[in-house]
PDB file of C-alpha atoms in Angstrom:
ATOM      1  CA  UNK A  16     -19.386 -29.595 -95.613  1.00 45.00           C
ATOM      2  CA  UNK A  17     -21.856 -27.416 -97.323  1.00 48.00           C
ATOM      3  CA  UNK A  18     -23.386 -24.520 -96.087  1.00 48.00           C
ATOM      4  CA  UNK A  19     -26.804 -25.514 -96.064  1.00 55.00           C
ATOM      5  CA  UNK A  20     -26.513 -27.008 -92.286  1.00 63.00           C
ATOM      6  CA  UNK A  21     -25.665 -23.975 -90.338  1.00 76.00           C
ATOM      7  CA  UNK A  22     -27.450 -23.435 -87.170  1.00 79.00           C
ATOM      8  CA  UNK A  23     -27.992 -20.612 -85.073  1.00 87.00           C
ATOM      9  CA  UNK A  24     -26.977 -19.780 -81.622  1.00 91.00           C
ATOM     10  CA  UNK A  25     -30.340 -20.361 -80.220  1.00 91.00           C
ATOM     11  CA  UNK A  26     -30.234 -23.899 -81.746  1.00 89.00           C
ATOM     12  CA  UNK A  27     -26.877 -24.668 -80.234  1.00 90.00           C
ATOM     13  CA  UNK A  28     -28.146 -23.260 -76.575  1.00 93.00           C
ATOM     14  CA  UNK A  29     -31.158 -25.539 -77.262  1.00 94.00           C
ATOM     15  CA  UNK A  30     -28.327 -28.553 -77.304  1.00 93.00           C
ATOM     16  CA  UNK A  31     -26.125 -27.609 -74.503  1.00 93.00           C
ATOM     17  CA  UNK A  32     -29.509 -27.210 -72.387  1.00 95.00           C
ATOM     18  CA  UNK A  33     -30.415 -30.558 -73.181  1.00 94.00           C
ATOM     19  CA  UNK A  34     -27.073 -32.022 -72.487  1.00 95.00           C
ATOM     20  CA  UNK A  35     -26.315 -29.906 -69.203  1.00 96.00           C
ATOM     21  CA  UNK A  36     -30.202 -31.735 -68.140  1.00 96.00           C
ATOM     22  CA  UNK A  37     -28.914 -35.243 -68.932  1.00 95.00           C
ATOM     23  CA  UNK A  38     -25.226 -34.452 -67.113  1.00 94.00           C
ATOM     24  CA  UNK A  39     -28.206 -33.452 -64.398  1.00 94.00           C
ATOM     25  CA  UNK A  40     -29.925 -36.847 -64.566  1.00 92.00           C
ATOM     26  CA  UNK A  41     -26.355 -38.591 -64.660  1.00 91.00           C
ATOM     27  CA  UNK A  42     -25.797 -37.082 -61.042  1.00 92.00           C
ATOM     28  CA  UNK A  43     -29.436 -37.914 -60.023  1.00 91.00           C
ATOM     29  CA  UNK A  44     -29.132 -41.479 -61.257  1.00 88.00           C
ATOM     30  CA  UNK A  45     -25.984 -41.967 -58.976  1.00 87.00           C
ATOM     31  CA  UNK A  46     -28.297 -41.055 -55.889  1.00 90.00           C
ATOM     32  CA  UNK A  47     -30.934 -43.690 -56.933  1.00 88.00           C
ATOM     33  CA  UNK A  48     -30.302 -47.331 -55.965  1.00 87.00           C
ATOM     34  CA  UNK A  49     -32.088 -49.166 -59.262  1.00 80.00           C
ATOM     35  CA  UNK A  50     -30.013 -52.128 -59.126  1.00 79.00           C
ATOM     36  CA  UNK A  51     -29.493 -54.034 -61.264  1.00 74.00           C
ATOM     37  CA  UNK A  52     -29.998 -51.718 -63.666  1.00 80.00           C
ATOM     38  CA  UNK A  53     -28.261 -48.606 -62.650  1.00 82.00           C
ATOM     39  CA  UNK A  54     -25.341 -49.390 -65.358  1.00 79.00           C
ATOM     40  CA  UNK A  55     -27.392 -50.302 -68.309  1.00 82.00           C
ATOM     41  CA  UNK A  56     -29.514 -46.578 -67.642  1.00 88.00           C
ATOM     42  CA  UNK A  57     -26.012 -44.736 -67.027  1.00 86.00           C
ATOM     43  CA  UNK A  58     -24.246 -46.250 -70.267  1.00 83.00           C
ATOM     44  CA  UNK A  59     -27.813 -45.372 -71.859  1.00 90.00           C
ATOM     45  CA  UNK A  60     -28.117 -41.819 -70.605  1.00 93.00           C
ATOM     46  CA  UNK A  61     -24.136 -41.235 -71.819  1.00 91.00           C
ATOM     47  CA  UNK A  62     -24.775 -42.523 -75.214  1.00 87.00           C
ATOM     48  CA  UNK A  63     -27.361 -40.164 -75.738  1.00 93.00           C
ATOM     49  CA  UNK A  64     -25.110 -37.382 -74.992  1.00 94.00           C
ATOM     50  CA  UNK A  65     -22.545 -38.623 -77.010  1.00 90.00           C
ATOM     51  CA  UNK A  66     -24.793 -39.133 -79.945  1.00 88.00           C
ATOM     52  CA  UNK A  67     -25.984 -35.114 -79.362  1.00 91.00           C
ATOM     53  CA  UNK A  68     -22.296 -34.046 -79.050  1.00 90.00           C
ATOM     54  CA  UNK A  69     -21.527 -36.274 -82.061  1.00 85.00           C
ATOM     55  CA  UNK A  70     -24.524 -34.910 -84.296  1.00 85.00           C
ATOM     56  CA  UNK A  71     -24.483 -31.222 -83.657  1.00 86.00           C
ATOM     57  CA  UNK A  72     -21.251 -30.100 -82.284  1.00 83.00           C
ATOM     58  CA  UNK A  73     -18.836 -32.281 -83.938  1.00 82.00           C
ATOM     59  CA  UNK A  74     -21.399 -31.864 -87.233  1.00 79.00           C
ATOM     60  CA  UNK A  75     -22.403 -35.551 -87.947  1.00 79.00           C
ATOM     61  CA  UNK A  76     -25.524 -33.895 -89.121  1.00 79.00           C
ATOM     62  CA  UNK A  77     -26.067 -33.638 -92.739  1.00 77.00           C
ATOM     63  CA  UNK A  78     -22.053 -35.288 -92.908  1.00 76.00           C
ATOM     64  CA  UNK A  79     -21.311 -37.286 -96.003  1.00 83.00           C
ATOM     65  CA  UNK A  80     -21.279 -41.355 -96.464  1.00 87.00           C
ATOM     66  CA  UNK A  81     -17.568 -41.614 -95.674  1.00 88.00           C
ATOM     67  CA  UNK A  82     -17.671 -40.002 -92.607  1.00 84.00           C
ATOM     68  CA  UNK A  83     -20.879 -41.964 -91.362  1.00 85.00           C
ATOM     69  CA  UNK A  84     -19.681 -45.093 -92.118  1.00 90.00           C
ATOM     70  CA  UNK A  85     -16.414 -44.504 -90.109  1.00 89.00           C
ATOM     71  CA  UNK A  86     -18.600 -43.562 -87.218  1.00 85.00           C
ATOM     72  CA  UNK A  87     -20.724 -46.199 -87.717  1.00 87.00           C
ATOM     73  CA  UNK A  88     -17.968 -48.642 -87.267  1.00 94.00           C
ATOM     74  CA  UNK A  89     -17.232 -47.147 -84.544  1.00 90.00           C
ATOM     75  CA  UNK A  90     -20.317 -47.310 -82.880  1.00 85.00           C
ATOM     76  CA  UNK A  91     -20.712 -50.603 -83.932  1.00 95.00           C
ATOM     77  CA  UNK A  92     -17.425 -51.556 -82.046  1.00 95.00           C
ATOM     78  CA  UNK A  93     -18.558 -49.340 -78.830  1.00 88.00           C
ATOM     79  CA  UNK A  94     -21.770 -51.300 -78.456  1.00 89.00           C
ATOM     80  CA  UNK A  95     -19.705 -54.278 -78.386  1.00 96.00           C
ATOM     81  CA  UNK A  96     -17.869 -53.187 -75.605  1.00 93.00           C
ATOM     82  CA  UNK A  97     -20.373 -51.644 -73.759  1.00 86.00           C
ATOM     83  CA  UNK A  98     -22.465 -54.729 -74.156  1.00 90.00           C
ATOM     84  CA  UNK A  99     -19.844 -57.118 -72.682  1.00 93.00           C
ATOM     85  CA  UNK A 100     -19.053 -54.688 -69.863  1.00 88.00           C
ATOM     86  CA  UNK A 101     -22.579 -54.620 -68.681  1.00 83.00           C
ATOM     87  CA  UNK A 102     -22.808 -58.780 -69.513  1.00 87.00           C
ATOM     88  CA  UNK A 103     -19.968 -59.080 -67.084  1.00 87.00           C
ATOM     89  CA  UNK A 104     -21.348 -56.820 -64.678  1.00 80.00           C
ATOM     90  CA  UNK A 105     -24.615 -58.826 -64.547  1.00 79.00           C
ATOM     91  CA  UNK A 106     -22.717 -62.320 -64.047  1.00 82.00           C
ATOM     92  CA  UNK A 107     -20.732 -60.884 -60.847  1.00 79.00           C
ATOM     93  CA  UNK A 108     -21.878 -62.017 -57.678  1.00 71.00           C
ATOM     94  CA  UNK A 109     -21.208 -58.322 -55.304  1.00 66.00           C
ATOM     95  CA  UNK A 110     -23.323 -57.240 -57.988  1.00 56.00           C
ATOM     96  CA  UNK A 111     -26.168 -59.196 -57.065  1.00 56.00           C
ATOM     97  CA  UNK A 112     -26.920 -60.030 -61.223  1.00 53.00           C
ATOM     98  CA  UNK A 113     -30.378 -60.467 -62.291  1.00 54.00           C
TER      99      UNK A 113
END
């Protein structure tokens, strides 16, 4: 990786803010009934700290074509899952479905 995406601490304080405020909203959203949809908002909210964590600390950001396209397939096969879980979630009966 090249030089030319370094980033200072400010920036990084700026990320760990943002995540520490959606860790906060993960906590809130546990409190709030907003069934049915409480899973599909949780798996939503830890995606986008994943993505952060994947983009700026684990520097995804300015990463070559390789690299993307493993995570890609990666992500590809995580939406999968996550997209059955929630589709078998919806069709279960204690969970009221939709």
């Amino acid at each position: 990786m090249s030089g030319d995406h370094e980033m200072s601490i400010g920036q990084y304080a700026l990320i760990l803010l943002g995540l520490l405020i959606l860790t906060g909203m993960t906590v809130l959203l546990a409190f709030i009934p907003l069934e049915p949809f409480g899973l599909t908002v949780a798996m939503l909210v830890a995606s986008i700290k994943g993505a952060l964590v994947l983009m700026f600390f684990m520097h995804m950001k300015g990463g070559d074509r390789m690299n993307w396209m493993i995570i890609g397939t990666g992500m590809f096969l995580l939406a999968i899952l996550i997209g059955l879980t929630i589709a078998d979630a919806f069709t279960r009966e204690w969970y009221g479905g939709i």
